[in-house]
Amino acid sequence: MRGVIGRAFRWASERKDAAKAVAVRRAFERGGFKPWTPGYEGYKWDTIARHINEGDFERVVGTERYGYRIDERVVEYPWLLSRLPVGSGVLLDAGSSLNHLPVLEHPKVAEKKVFISTLAPEAFAHWQRGVSYVYEDLRSTHLAEATFDFVACVSTIEHVGLDNQKLYTADEAMRENAPDDYLVVVDRLRRLLRPGGVLYLTMPFGAYRNHGWFQVFDAVMLDRIVERFAPSSHSEEIFGYADDRWSRSDRERSSDATCFDINERGGYDDDFAAFSRAVACLELRR
């Protein structure tokens, strides 16, 4: 994603200079905590790192200003790491959402053999940590079946079959409009798991809308995913952003949730939501 890569690079550059990082953070705060302005990525990742390292997600989600004006990653990463087991194993990051040092350095991730499958190279590759990268379309992955103990597909499936040229790759062939292809990826990821393996799957949830480069999933689509995967067991959690915080929600309360897309809008909505206003988190065991 060109926009996200640029922001991540800026954040990494800021963090190399502690004084600059503090100055940018203070400017961001003085500017009113506006998402996607300079300092946002540092604020966001400082918050995420704190909560995944302290392991306090179950206790603090829903408390005052939890994830204040931060996109859904502030829920997705802590949710994933609260469920990923301790110990060794082979982990696939389907979509490269885990390709950030605060996540890769977390003990639950660092003690596993990590593979990352994503559409195109990014600004950072942590091969020195033993992470293996493959650049491909998840719908036609070259990875071997029944290889992985765990697959994490964090806010990736909503882009499958849509216009990935907009932000992720220069490949004209990736400018598509095949919104049902998310089910193809569900099939592929299931086959990549060993028997008993677990898929951790997250996506924007609410009132269905195709934004062109991603789509918001509704309850019918969640049911299709579960039916297609045919899990031996599964769980589902919905989280919503309202009242300046991320809290636990459910399908009914979040059924009308929408996304704020900074790429479409010049200003902000009244709640200053950074992106999704609800996210679905599924744990599916093969």
XYZ file of C-alpha atoms in Angstrom:
286
model
C 0.000 0.000 0.000
C 1.771 3.159 -1.148
C 0.076 5.445 1.349
C 0.644 3.119 4.288
C 4.229 2.359 3.240
C 4.928 6.084 3.121
C 3.443 6.652 6.545
C 5.272 3.636 8.010
C 8.574 4.886 6.557
C 7.961 8.344 8.005
C 7.178 6.828 11.387
C 10.324 4.673 11.330
C 12.404 7.711 10.380
C 10.875 9.774 13.172
C 11.559 7.057 15.739
C 15.291 7.045 14.900
C 15.558 10.558 16.313
C 14.093 10.583 19.825
C 13.911 14.373 20.021
C 12.169 14.563 16.653
C 9.765 11.819 17.703
C 8.782 13.775 20.812
C 8.362 16.994 18.837
C 6.203 15.331 16.188
C 4.101 13.622 18.843
C 3.519 16.923 20.646
C 2.603 18.648 17.389
C 0.152 15.842 16.653
C -1.444 16.257 20.073
C -1.616 20.041 19.761
C -3.208 19.594 16.346
C -6.108 17.723 17.906
C -5.159 14.044 17.352
C -6.264 14.112 13.717
C -5.789 10.706 12.027
C -3.239 10.416 9.224
C -1.530 13.745 10.002
C 2.198 13.781 10.941
C 2.659 11.994 14.248
C -0.357 9.719 13.854
C 1.662 6.590 13.050
C 3.936 7.117 16.049
C 0.943 7.690 18.333
C -0.812 4.640 16.915
C 2.153 2.288 17.170
C 3.167 3.488 20.624
C -0.369 2.637 21.739
C -0.438 -0.751 20.010
C 3.009 -1.726 21.319
C 2.047 -0.812 24.864
C -1.093 -2.929 24.855
C 0.358 -5.992 23.119
C 3.388 -5.967 25.422
C 1.312 -5.522 28.568
C -1.223 -8.100 27.403
C -4.056 -6.059 28.860
C -6.455 -6.025 25.909
C -9.244 -8.035 27.518
C -9.204 -5.703 30.507
C -8.865 -2.318 28.849
C -10.863 -2.565 25.612
C -13.952 -0.429 26.086
C -12.414 1.750 28.776
C -12.336 5.521 28.377
C -10.524 6.606 25.172
C -9.181 3.145 24.394
C -7.813 3.483 20.866
C -8.828 7.134 20.712
C -8.951 8.160 17.020
C -6.882 5.147 16.007
C -7.856 2.776 13.213
C -8.910 -0.828 13.849
C -5.334 -2.116 14.150
C -5.483 -1.046 17.797
C -8.049 -3.826 18.246
C -6.883 -6.387 15.699
C -3.291 -6.833 16.880
C -4.096 -7.094 20.606
C -7.015 -9.427 19.810
C -4.782 -11.692 17.709
C -1.971 -11.792 20.257
C -4.399 -12.468 23.096
C -5.396 -15.680 21.262
C -2.238 -16.863 19.539
C -0.789 -19.632 21.732
C 2.561 -19.479 23.453
C 5.183 -21.773 21.995
C 6.634 -22.857 18.679
C 4.777 -23.466 15.442
C 4.646 -22.320 11.840
C 2.780 -19.056 11.290
C 1.654 -17.565 7.994
C 0.889 -13.871 7.786
C -1.480 -13.754 4.814
C -1.337 -10.146 3.694
C 1.718 -8.790 5.539
C -0.184 -6.986 8.281
C 2.225 -8.421 10.861
C 5.289 -7.009 9.092
C 6.032 -4.453 11.834
C 8.731 -4.819 14.466
C 6.463 -4.359 17.515
C 4.466 -7.370 16.289
C 7.357 -9.507 15.018
C 9.258 -8.945 18.270
C 6.345 -10.046 20.438
C 7.310 -13.358 22.119
C 4.281 -15.225 20.758
C 5.343 -14.347 17.220
C 9.133 -14.353 17.647
C 9.187 -17.962 18.889
C 7.440 -19.194 15.738
C 8.675 -19.729 12.192
C 7.071 -16.851 10.294
C 6.185 -16.700 6.613
C 4.673 -13.622 4.994
C 2.683 -13.845 1.770
C 1.780 -10.513 0.206
C 1.048 -9.011 -3.178
C 4.168 -6.873 -3.655
C 7.415 -5.926 -1.862
C 7.164 -3.305 0.875
C 9.567 -0.709 2.219
C 10.743 -2.987 5.022
C 11.617 -6.702 5.055
C 12.806 -8.259 8.317
C 14.665 -11.196 6.812
C 17.395 -10.810 9.442
C 14.825 -12.051 11.972
C 14.342 -15.225 9.936
C 11.090 -14.080 8.360
C 10.442 -15.608 4.929
C 8.649 -13.561 2.267
C 6.775 -14.616 -0.847
C 5.124 -12.128 -3.203
C 2.006 -13.525 -4.786
C -1.765 -13.407 -5.089
C -3.300 -15.306 -2.169
C -5.888 -16.747 -4.535
C -3.151 -18.667 -6.347
C -0.568 -19.165 -3.606
C 2.453 -21.379 -4.248
C 2.702 -22.367 -0.588
C 2.276 -26.047 0.223
C -0.980 -27.335 1.664
C -1.182 -28.512 5.295
C 1.984 -26.561 6.181
C 0.918 -24.063 8.822
C -0.209 -24.332 12.427
C -1.548 -20.789 12.372
C -2.631 -18.342 9.683
C -3.231 -14.670 10.474
C -5.124 -12.722 7.830
C -5.558 -9.280 9.349
C -7.583 -6.703 7.382
C -6.551 -8.239 4.071
C -9.492 -10.259 2.819
C -11.548 -7.110 2.202
C -9.125 -6.129 -0.588
C -9.177 -9.443 -2.449
C -10.533 -9.181 -5.981
C -10.794 -5.393 -5.879
C -8.646 -2.480 -7.079
C -5.299 -3.278 -5.482
C -3.518 -1.059 -7.987
C -4.899 1.953 -6.138
C -2.524 1.580 -3.181
C -0.738 -1.789 -3.165
C 0.866 -2.536 -6.523
C 1.566 -1.032 -9.938
C 0.320 -4.194 -11.658
C -2.594 -3.214 -13.894
C -3.957 -6.772 -13.667
C -4.712 -6.169 -9.992
C -7.294 -3.518 -10.835
C -10.317 -5.775 -10.464
C -13.949 -5.889 -9.427
C -14.535 -9.470 -8.270
C -15.929 -8.930 -4.755
C -16.860 -12.575 -4.179
C -13.255 -13.730 -4.521
C -12.781 -13.436 -0.767
C -14.289 -16.939 -0.641
C -11.492 -18.226 -2.875
C -8.985 -17.023 -0.261
C -10.969 -18.705 2.521
C -10.643 -21.984 0.596
C -6.911 -21.462 0.056
C -6.143 -20.569 3.658
C -8.061 -23.560 4.953
C -5.994 -25.890 2.774
C -2.749 -24.288 3.965
C -3.559 -25.184 7.565
C -2.652 -28.484 9.133
C -5.541 -30.430 10.694
C -6.382 -28.627 13.912
C -4.688 -25.442 12.699
C -6.262 -22.049 13.337
C -7.116 -19.147 11.058
C -7.339 -15.683 12.649
C -9.333 -13.523 10.263
C -10.312 -9.866 10.651
C -12.138 -7.409 8.395
C -14.215 -4.201 8.442
C -17.799 -4.948 9.461
C -21.118 -3.152 9.170
C -23.383 -1.998 6.361
C -22.123 -3.573 3.153
C -20.337 -1.219 0.783
C -17.828 -1.758 -1.993
C -15.382 1.160 -1.831
C -13.580 0.024 -4.961
C -10.315 -0.939 -3.258
C -11.890 -2.657 -0.240
C -15.312 -3.716 0.929
C -17.148 -3.664 4.243
C -18.439 -7.096 5.242
C -21.945 -7.623 6.572
C -23.501 -10.464 8.575
C -24.395 -12.478 5.472
C -20.771 -12.415 4.331
C -19.525 -13.513 7.754
C -21.886 -16.466 7.615
C -20.602 -17.337 4.153
C -17.031 -17.371 5.429
C -17.855 -19.708 8.308
C -19.911 -21.997 6.072
C -17.147 -22.094 3.444
C -14.401 -22.830 5.958
C -16.510 -25.479 7.749
C -14.539 -25.182 10.999
C -14.409 -27.869 13.662
C -14.930 -24.968 16.076
C -15.005 -21.196 15.785
C -15.575 -17.964 17.664
C -16.538 -14.471 16.554
C -16.075 -11.083 18.187
C -17.227 -7.712 16.930
C -15.661 -4.456 18.102
C -17.005 -0.994 17.399
C -15.696 2.570 17.572
C -17.989 5.107 19.242
C -17.786 7.633 22.078
C -14.054 8.108 21.440
C -13.175 4.484 22.182
C -13.084 0.966 20.808
C -15.434 -1.370 22.690
C -16.966 -4.790 22.384
C -20.020 -4.848 20.167
C -22.101 -7.396 18.255
C -23.615 -7.885 14.839
C -26.831 -6.067 15.649
C -25.300 -2.989 17.246
C -22.707 -2.645 14.480
C -24.943 -3.578 11.555
C -24.985 0.007 10.237
C -21.293 0.739 10.832
C -19.415 2.525 8.051
C -15.813 3.332 7.163
C -14.128 6.701 6.892
C -11.791 6.551 3.892
C -9.198 9.338 3.972
C -8.507 8.573 0.308
C -12.059 9.626 -0.579
C -12.545 12.533 1.796
C -10.810 15.837 2.327
C -12.029 16.401 5.870
C -13.139 14.348 8.851
C -16.431 13.129 10.221
C -17.604 14.419 13.596
C -16.229 11.385 15.446
C -12.792 11.638 13.777
C -12.861 7.890 13.099
C -9.591 6.902 11.435
C -11.038 4.137 9.253
C -13.478 1.362 10.202
C -16.152 1.951 12.809
C -16.517 -1.778 13.394
C -14.341 -4.811 12.841
C -15.141 -8.531 12.886
C -12.576 -10.943 14.334
C -13.030 -14.650 13.553
C -11.089 -17.576 14.986
C -11.653 -20.653 12.793
C -10.153 -24.039 13.630
C -9.732 -26.574 10.856
